Every structure is written in C-alpha cells, then in structure tokens.
mmCIF file of C-alpha atoms and ligand atoms in Angstrom:
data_model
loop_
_atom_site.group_PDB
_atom_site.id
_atom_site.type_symbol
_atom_site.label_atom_id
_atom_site.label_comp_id
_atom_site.label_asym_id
_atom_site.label_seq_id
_atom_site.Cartn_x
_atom_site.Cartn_y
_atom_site.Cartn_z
ATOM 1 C CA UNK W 1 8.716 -14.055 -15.410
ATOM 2 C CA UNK W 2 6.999 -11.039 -14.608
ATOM 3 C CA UNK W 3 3.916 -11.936 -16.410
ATOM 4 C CA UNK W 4 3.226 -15.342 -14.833
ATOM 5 C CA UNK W 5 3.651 -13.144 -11.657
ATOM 6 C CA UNK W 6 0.949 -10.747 -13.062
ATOM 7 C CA UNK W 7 -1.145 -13.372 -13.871
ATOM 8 C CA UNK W 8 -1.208 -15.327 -10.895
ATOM 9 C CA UNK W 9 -1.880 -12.031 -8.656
ATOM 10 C CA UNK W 10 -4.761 -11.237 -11.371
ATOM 11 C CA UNK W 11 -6.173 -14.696 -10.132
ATOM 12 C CA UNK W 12 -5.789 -13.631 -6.777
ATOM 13 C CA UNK W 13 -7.188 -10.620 -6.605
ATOM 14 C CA UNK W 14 -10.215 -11.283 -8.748
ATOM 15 C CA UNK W 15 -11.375 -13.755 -5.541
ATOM 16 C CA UNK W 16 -10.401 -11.643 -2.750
ATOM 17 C CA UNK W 17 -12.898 -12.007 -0.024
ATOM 18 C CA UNK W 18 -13.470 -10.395 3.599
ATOM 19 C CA UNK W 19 -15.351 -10.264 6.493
ATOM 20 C CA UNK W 20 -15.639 -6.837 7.785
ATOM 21 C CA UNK W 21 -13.717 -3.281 7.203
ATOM 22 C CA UNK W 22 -10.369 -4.705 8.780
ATOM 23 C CA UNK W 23 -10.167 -7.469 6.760
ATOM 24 C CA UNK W 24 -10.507 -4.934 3.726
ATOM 25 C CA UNK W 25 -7.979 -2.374 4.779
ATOM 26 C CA UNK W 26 -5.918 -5.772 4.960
ATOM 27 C CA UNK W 27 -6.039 -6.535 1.658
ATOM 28 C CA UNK W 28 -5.650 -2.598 0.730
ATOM 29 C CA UNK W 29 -2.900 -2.903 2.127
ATOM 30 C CA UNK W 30 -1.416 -6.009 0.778
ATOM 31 C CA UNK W 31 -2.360 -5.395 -2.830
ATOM 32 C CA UNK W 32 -2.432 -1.488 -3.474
ATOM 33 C CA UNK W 33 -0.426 0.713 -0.549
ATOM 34 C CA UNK W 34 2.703 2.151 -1.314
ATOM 35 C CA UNK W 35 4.456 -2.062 0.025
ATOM 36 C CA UNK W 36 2.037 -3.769 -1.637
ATOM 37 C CA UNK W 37 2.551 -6.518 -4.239
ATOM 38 C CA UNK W 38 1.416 -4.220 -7.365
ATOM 39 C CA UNK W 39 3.335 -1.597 -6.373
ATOM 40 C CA UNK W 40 5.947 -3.797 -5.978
ATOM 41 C CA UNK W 41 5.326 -4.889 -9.821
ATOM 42 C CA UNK W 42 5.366 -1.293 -10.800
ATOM 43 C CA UNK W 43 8.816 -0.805 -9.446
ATOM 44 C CA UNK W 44 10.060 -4.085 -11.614
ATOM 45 C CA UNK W 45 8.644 -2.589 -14.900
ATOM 46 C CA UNK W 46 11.986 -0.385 -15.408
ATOM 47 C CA UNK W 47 13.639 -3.868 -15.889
ATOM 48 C CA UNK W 48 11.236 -5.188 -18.409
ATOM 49 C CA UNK W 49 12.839 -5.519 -21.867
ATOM 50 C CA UNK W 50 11.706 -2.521 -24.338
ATOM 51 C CA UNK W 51 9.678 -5.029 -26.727
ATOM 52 C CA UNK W 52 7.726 -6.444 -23.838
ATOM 53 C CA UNK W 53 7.121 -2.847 -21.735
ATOM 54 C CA UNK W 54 3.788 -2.462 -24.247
ATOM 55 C CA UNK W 55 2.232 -5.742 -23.197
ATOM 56 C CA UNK W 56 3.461 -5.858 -19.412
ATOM 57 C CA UNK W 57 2.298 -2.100 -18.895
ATOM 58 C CA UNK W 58 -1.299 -3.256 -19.755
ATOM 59 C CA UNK W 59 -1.550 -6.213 -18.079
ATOM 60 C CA UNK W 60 -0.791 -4.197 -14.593
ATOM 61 C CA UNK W 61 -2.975 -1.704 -15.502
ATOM 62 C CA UNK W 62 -5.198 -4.654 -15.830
ATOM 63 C CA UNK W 63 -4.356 -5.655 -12.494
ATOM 64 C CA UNK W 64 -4.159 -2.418 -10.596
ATOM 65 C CA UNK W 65 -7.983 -1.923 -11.922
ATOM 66 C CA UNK W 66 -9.315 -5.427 -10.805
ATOM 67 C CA UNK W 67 -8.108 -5.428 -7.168
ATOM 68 C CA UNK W 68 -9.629 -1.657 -6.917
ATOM 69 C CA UNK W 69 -12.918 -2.588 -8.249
ATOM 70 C CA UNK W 70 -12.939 -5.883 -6.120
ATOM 71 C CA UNK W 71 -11.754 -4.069 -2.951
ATOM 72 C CA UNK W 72 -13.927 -1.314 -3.425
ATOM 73 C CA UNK W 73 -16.944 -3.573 -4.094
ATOM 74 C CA UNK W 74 -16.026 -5.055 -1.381
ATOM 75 C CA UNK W 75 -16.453 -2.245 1.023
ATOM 76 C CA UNK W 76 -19.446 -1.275 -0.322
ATOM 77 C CA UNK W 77 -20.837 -4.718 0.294
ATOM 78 C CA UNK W 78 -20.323 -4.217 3.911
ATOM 79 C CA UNK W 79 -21.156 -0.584 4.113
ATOM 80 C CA UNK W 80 -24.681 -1.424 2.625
ATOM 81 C CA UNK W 81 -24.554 -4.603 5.149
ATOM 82 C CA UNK W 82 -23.580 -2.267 8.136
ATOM 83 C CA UNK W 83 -26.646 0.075 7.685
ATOM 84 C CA UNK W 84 -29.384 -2.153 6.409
ATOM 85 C CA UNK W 85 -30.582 -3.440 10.343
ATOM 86 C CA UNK W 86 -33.781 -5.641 10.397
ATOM 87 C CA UNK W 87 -34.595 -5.093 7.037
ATOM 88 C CA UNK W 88 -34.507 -1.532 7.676
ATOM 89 C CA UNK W 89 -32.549 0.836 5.240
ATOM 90 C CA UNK W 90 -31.454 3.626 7.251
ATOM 91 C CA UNK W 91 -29.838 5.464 4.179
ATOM 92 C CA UNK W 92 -33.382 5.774 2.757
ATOM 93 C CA UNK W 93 -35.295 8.779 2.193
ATOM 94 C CA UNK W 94 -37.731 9.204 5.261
ATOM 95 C CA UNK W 95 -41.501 9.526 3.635
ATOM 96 C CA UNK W 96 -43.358 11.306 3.563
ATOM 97 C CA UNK W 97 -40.656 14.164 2.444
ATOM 98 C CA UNK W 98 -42.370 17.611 3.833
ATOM 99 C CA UNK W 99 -41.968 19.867 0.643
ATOM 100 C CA UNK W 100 -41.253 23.597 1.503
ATOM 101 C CA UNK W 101 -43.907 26.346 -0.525
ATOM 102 C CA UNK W 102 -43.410 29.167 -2.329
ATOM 103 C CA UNK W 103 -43.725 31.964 -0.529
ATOM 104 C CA UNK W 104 -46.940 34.618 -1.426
ATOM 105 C CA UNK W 105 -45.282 37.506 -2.468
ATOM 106 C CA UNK W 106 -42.941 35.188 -4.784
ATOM 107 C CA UNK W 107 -45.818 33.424 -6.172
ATOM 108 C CA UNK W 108 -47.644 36.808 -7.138
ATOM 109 C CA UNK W 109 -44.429 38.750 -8.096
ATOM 110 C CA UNK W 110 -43.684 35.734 -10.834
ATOM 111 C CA UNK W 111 -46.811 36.157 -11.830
ATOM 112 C CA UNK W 112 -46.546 39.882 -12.518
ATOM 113 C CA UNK W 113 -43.564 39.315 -14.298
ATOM 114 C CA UNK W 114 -45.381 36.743 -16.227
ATOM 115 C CA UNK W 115 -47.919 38.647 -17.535
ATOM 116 C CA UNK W 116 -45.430 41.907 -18.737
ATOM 117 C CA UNK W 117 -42.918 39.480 -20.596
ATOM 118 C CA UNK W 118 -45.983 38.501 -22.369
ATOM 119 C CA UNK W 119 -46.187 41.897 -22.991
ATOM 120 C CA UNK W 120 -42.237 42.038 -24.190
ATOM 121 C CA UNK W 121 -41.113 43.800 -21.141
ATOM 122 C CA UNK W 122 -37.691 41.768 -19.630
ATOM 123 C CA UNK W 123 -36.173 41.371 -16.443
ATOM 124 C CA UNK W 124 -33.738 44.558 -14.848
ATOM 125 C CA UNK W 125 -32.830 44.482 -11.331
ATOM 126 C CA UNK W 126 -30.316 47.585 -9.379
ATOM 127 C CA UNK W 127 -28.920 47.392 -5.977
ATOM 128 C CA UNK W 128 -31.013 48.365 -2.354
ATOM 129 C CA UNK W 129 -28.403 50.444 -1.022
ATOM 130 C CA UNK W 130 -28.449 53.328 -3.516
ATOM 131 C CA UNK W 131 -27.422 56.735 -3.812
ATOM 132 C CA UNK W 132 -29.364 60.206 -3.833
ATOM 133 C CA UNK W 133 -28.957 60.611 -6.927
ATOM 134 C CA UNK W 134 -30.768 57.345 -8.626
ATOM 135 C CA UNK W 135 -33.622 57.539 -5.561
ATOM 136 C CA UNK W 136 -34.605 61.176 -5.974
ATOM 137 C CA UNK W 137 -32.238 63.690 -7.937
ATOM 138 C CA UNK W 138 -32.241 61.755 -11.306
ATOM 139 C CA UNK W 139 -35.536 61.322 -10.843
ATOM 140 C CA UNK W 140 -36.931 65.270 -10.402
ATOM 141 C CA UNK W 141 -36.866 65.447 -7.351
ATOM 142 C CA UNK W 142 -35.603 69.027 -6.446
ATOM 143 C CA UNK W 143 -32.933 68.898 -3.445
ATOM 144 C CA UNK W 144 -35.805 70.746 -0.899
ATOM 145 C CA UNK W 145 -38.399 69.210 -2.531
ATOM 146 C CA UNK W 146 -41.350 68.325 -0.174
ATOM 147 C CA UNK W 147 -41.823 65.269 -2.186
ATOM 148 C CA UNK W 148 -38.596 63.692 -0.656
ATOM 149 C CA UNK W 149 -41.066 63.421 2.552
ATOM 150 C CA UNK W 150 -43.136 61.556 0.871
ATOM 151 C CA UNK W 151 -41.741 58.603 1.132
ATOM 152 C CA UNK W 152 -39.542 58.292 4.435
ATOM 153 C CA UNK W 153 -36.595 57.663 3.887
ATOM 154 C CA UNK W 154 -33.381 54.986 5.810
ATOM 155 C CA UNK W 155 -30.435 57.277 5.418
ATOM 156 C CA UNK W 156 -26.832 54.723 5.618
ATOM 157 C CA UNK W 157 -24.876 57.384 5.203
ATOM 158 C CA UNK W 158 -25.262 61.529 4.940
ATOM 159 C CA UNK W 159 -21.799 63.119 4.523
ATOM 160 C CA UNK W 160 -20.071 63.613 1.734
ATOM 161 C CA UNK W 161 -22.610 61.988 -0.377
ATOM 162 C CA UNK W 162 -26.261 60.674 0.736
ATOM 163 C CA UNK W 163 -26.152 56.549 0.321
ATOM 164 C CA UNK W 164 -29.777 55.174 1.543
ATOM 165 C CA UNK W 165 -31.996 52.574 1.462
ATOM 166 C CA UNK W 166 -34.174 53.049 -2.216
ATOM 167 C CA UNK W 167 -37.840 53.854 -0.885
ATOM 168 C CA UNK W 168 -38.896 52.459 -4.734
ATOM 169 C CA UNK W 169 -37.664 50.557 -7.451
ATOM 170 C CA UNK W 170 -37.965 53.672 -9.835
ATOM 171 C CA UNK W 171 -34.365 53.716 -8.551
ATOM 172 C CA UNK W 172 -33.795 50.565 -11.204
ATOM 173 C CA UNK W 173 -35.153 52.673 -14.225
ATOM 174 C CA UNK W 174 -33.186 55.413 -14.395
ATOM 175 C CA UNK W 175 -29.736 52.902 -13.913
ATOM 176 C CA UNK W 176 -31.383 51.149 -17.294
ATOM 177 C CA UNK W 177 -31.430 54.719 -18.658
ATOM 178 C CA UNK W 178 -28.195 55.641 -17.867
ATOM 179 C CA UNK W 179 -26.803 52.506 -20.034
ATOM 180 C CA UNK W 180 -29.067 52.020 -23.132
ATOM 181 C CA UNK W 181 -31.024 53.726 -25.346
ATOM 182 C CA UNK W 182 -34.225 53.203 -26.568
ATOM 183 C CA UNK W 183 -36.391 51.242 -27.168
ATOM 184 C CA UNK W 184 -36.405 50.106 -23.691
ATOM 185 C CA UNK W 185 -39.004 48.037 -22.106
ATOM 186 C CA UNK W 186 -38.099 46.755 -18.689
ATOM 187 C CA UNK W 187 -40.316 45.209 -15.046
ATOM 188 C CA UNK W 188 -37.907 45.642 -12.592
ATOM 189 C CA UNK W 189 -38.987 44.093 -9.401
ATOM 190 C CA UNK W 190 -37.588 44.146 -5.815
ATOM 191 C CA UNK W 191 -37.665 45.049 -1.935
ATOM 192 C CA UNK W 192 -37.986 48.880 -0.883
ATOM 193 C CA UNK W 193 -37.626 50.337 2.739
ATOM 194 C CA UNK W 194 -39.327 53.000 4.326
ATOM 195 C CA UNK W 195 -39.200 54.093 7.713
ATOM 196 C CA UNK W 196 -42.604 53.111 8.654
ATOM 197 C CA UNK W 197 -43.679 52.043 12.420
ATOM 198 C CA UNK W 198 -44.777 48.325 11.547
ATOM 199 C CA UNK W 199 -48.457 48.103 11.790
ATOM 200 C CA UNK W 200 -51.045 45.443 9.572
ATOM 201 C CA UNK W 201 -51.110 48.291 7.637
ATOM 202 C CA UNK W 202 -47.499 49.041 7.114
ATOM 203 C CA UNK W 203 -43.900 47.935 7.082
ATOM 204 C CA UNK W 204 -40.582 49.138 7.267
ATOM 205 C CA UNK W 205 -39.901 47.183 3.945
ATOM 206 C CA UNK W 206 -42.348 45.812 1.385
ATOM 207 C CA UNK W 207 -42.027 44.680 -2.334
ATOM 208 C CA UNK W 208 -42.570 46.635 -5.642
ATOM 209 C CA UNK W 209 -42.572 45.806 -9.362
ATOM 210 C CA UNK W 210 -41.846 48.917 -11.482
ATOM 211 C CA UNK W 211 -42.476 48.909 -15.538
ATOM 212 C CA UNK W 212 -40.797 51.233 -18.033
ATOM 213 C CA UNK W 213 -41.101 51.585 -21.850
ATOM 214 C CA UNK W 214 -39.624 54.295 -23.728
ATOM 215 C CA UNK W 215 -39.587 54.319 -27.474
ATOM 216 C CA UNK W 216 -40.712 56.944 -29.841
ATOM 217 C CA UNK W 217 -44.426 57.408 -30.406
ATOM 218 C CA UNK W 218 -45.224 56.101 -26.681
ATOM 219 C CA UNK W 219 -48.311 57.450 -25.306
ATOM 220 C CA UNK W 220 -50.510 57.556 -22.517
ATOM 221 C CA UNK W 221 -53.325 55.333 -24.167
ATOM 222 C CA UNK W 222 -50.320 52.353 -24.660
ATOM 223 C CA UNK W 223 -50.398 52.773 -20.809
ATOM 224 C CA UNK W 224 -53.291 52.978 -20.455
ATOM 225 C CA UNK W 225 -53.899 49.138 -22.859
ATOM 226 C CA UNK W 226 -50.925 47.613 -20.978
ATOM 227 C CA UNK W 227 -52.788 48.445 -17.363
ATOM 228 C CA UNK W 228 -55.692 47.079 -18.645
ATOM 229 C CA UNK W 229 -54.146 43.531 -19.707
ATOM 230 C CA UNK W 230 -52.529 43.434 -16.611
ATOM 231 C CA UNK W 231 -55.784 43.955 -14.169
ATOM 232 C CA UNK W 232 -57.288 41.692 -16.382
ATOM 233 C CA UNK W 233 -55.017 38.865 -16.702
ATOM 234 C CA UNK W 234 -54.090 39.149 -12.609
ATOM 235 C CA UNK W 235 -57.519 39.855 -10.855
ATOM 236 C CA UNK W 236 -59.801 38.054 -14.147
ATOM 237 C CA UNK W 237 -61.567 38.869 -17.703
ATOM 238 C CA UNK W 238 -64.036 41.369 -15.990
ATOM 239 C CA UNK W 239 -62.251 43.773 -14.074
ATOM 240 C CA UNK W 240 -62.340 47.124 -14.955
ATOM 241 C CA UNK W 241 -59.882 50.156 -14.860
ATOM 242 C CA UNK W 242 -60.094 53.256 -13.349
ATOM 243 C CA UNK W 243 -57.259 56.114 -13.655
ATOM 244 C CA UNK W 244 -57.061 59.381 -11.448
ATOM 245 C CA UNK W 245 -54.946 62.089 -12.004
ATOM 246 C CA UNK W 246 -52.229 61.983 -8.890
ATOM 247 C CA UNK W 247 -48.677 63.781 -8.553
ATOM 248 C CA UNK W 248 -45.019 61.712 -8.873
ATOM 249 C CA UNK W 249 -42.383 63.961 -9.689
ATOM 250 C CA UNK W 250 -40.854 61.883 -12.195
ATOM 251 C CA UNK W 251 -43.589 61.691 -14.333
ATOM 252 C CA UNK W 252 -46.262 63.969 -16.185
ATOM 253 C CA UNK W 253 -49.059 63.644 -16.451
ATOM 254 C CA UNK W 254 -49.620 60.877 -13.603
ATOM 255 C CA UNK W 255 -52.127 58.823 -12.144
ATOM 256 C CA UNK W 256 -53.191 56.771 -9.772
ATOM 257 C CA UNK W 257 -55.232 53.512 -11.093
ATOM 258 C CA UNK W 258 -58.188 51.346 -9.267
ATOM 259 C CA UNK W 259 -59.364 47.961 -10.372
ATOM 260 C CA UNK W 260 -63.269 47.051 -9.552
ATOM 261 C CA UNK W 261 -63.855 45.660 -6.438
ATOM 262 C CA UNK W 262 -63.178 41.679 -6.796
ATOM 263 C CA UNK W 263 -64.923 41.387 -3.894
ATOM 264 C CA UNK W 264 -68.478 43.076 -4.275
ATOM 265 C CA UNK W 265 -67.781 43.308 -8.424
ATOM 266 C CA UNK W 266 -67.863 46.740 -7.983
ATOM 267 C CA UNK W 267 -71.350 47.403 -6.288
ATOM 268 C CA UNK W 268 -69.270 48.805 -3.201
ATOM 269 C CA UNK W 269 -68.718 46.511 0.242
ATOM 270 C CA UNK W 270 -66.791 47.106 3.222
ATOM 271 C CA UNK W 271 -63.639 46.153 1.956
ATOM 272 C CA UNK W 272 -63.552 49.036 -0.943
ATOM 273 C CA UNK W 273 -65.341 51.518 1.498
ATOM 274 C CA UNK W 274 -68.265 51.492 -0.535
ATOM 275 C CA UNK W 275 -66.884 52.590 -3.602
ATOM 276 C CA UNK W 276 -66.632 50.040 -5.823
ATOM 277 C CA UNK W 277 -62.696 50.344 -6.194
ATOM 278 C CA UNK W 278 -59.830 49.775 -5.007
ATOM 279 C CA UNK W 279 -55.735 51.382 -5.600
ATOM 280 C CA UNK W 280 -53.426 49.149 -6.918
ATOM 281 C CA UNK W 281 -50.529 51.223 -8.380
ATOM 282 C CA UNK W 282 -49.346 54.510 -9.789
ATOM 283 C CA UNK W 283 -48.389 55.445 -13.378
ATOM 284 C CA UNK W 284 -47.907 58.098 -15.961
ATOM 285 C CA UNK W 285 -46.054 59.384 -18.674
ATOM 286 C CA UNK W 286 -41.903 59.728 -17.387
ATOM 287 C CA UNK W 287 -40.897 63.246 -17.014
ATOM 288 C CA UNK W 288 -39.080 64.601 -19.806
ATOM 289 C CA UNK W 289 -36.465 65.969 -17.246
ATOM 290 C CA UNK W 290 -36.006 62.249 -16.197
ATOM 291 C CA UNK W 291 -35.240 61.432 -19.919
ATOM 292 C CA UNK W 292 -32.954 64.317 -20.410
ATOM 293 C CA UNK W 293 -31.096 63.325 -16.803
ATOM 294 C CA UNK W 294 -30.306 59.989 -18.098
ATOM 295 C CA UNK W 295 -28.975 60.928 -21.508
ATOM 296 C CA UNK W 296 -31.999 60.392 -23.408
ATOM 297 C CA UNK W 297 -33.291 62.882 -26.167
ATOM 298 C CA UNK W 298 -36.384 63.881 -24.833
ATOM 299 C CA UNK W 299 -37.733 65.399 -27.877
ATOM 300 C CA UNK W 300 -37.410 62.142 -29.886
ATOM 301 C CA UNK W 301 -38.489 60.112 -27.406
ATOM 302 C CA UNK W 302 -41.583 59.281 -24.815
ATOM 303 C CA UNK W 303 -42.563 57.031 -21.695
ATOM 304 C CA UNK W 304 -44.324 55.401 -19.369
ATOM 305 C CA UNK W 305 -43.741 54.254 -15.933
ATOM 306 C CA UNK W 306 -45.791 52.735 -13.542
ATOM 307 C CA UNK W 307 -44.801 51.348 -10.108
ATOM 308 C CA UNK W 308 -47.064 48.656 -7.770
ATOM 309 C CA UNK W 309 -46.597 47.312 -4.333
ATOM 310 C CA UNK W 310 -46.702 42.821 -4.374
ATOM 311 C CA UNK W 311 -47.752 42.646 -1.262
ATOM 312 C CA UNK W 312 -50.682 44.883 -1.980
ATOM 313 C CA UNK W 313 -51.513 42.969 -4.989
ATOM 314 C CA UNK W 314 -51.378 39.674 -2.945
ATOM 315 C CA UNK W 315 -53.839 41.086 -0.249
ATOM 316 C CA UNK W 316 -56.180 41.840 -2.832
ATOM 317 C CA UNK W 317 -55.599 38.180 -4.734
ATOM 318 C CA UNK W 318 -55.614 36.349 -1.129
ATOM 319 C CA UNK W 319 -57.457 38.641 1.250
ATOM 320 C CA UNK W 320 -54.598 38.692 3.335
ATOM 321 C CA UNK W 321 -55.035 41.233 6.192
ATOM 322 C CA UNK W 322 -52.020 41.677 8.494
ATOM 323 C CA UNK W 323 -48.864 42.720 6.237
ATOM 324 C CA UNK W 324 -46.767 41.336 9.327
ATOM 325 C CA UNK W 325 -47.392 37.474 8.045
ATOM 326 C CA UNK W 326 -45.529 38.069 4.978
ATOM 327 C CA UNK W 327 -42.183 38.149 7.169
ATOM 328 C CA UNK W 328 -43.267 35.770 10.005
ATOM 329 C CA UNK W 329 -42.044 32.726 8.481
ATOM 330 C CA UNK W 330 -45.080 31.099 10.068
ATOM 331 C CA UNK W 331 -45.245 27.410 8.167
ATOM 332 C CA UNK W 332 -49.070 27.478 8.800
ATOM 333 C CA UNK W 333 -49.622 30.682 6.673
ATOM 334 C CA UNK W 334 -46.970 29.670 4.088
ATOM 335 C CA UNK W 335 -48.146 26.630 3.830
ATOM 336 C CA UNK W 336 -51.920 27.942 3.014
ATOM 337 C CA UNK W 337 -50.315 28.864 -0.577
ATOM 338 C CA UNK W 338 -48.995 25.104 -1.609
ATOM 339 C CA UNK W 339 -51.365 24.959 -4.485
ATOM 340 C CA UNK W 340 -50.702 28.339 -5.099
ATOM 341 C CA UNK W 341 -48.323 28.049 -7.687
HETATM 342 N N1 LIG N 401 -42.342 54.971 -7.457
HETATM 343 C C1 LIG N 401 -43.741 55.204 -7.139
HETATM 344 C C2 LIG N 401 -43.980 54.821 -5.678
HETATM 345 O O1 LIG N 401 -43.139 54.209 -5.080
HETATM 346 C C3 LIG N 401 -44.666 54.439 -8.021
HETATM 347 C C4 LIG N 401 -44.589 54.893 -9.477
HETATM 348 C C5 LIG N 401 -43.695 54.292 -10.350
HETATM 349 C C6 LIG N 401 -45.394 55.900 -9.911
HETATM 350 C C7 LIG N 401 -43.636 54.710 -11.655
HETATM 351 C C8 LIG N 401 -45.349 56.321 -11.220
HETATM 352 C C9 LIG N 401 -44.466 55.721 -12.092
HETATM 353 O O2 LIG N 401 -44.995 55.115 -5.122
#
C-alpha cells in the first residue's frame, strides 16, 4: 500500500542524521534526486485509485517537505559547525564597523535645499552635457556676447550645433520653463564646469544651487525676504544682508549679495579684507526676454533667480581653504565632517 510506504519513509526521513557534507549529499540523493525514493513515489501516484489521489497527494507533499527541511537543516548544522573555529564566528560582523561620512559639499548642499523647501521651493535637476541654447541663448545671452567669456566654457562638440559642459545650473531653469507654467518655484542644484587652471582658489568643476520663482506679483523685495531667511538660517540669527547692483544677462535688475563677516561679525578681519563682508551668490529679477524665450507671458508674469556656489558656502561654514580637498577623497578631511550631519 502506497501509504504504509509513505508513512514508513515519513519516519525515516524525519530522523535522518549525518556527519559531514557527503553524508548529506547522500541522503539528497537517496530521498529527493531525480532516483530517489520520493520521486520514485511520485511516479506511482498515476496508479493511485481516483478516491484516494486527494489523500495520497498530501501525504507526499507531506513527505517531500519533511526530508527538505531535515536535509536542509542538516546542512546548515554543519555549515555553522564548519565556520565557528575555537569559539570564533568567522561569519560575524568584524567591530568596530568603520562608518563612511558624508561628504562636505553634500552635507551643506542638503542643507540649502533644506532651508528653500521650507520656503516651498522643490527639487528640479537637468542634464551636465547641455546645449547652447539652455547655457546661454535661452538665457540672453546674444551669440557675440562678451558675457559668454565670462564664464569659460568646455565645448564637447562645435559643429552643427554647440553641445558643452553647463558653466551654471541656470541651465536647469529655463528646461523647467520650457515645460510648465507658473507658479513655479524650483532649487535646482548640481555640478558646473569651467575651464579653470586648478588652483585653492579655483576648479575646473565646482557645485551650484540655483533658485527660481515666477508667479504674478513677484518682486524684488520677495527676493530680497527669501535671501535674508536663507543667510540667516545657514550662517545664524544675526547675519546681515547686503545687495550690490552687478550684471547677469538673464536677469534685470541684478545683484550681487554679501553676508556679515561670521568671522569678525562684521568689524572687518583678514579673511573679509577688512570689510566686514563677504560674496556669497548672485540674484535678481529674471529677464523678461528669458520669460518670453521659454513661453512664458512676460507681461503677466515676474521672477527671481538667484544662483550660489556649495563649495563657497562650505568654506565660509567650515573655513575650508584649499578647494582641491573637496575632490581628494582624503579620509582624514572627510572624516573631519562625521558629526557634521
Ligand atoms: N548663474 C550665475 C552664475 O553662475 C548665478 C546667478 C543665478 C545669478 C541666477 C543670477 C541669477 O554666476
């Protein structure tokens, strides 16, 4: 009866012992392998009569499971046996586990983004290998303009259309324009290149976080109030602002803004050259040929922009001198900024 047969191998298997892997791939073989004795079962089930098929088909289900679970136990009996030497687990964790840290400029870029989604601004991001026309043309940039020398730039590809490295994120605002409408309010942060011999002082790439709100009604004191916030949320409660008129060509009128010295509190030291400030970023009011270039109805609607370099706003958070150490991978400057975040 195939039952008793099921029953007595259920018996079996439940027991099943071994010594080491062999042993185990022994009784593998035996029980489950395409010749082994449950298999063999499996085969016989086409003669069971119909009435019984429900109750056999169970019970070697019920016996297929057991012998895996008992061989597999079994191996991982030994497996554990094989590694644990001396008391020693050698699939353990070593301790202490030497966390990586975040880097610097990530630290201080989440933080800017922190402080603008407070604000309601959200996330946009655009590609580093752009095009003329979302680097400079969309962006008033006249095709001889000298202001295209302003910021050098890595050329990929010249003929039949200019594709470049973007020397600024403003490249991300007007690919935002192009798609919506407003209201728009967007921090678009991200790596820029500019063909810069690397110095302490400059790199051939560096970071920037660009903001944009359009909407109707926008004006240059809302700038001005969101600025403010900012400086005083990222550098503390008692810096002050300072805004100087300065040229972009995509926007009108712009500026140029300083934060009080965080070092000397403004009385003037050798790190703000005696004046009592220091440049962190440049803003103004976007262009209304910028709007119009990216389909959006200038006469209804206003802007601001403003556009700041991370790794400038790190130095000034961190004092740290030589831009170089940002891309060093050095563990002993990384690892200065554990607590950091
Ligand atoms: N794109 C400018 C730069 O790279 C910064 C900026 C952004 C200025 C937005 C004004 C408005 O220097």
């Amino acid at each position: 009866m195939i039952l008793d047969k099921i029953e007595q191998l259920l018996a079996e298997v439940q027991n099943l012992s071994a010594q080491n892997a062999e042993e185990i791939e022994a009784l593998r073989l035996k029980y489950l392998s395409k010749k082994g004795e449950i298999t063999a079962l499996m085969a016989d089930f086409r003669n069971v009569p119909a009435e019984q098929k429900k109750e056999v088909g169970m019970k070697i289900n019920e016996l297929k499971q057991t012998a895996t679970d008992r061989i597999n136990a079994l191996k991982e009996q030994f497996e554990t046996a094989d590694t644990e030497c001396d008391g020693i687990d050698l699939t353990r964790t070593p301790y202490p586990v030497n966390l990586g840290s975040r880097h610097p400029l990530t630290i201080v870029k989440n933080e800017i983004i922190d402080i603008f989604s407070r604000m309601g601004f959200i996330l946009a991001d655009g590609p580093e290998v752009e095009d003329d026309w979302h680097v400079f043309s969309s962006l008033n940039f006249a095709a001889d303009h000298p202001a295209r020398d302003m910021q050098d730039t890595f050329f990929i590809m010249r003929d039949p259309a200019d594709v470049l490295l973007r020397t600024h994120t403003s490249s991300v605002q007007t690919r935002v324009m192009e798609k919506a409408q407003p209201p728009i309010r967007i921090i678009c942060p991200g790596r820029v290149y500019r063909n810069e011999a690397i110095s302490a002082r400059a790199h051939c790439f560096f970071h920037q976080v660009e903001g944009l709100y359009i909407d109707k009604n926008v004006s240059f004191a809302d700038l001005k109030q969101a600025l403010l916030y900012f400086a005083r949320q990222m550098f503390g409660p008692e810096t002050k602002i300072r805004l100087r008129p300065s040229y972009f060509p995509f926007t009108e009128p712009s500026a140029e803004m300083d934060i009080s010295c965080g070092l000397c509190g403004g009385k003037g030291c050798g790190f703000c050259k005696n004046t009592g400030w220091v440049e962190i970023l440049g803003c103004g009011m976007v262009d209304p040929n910028v709007l119009e270039a990216c389909g959006i109805d200038s006469k209804e609607y206003t802007g601001y922009a403003f556009g700041m370099g991370v790794e400038r706003i790190t130095n000034l958070k961190y004092s740290v001198k030589d831009l170089r150490m940002f891309s060093e991978n050095d563990v002993r400057f990384l690892h200065l900024f554990d607590a950091a975040h």
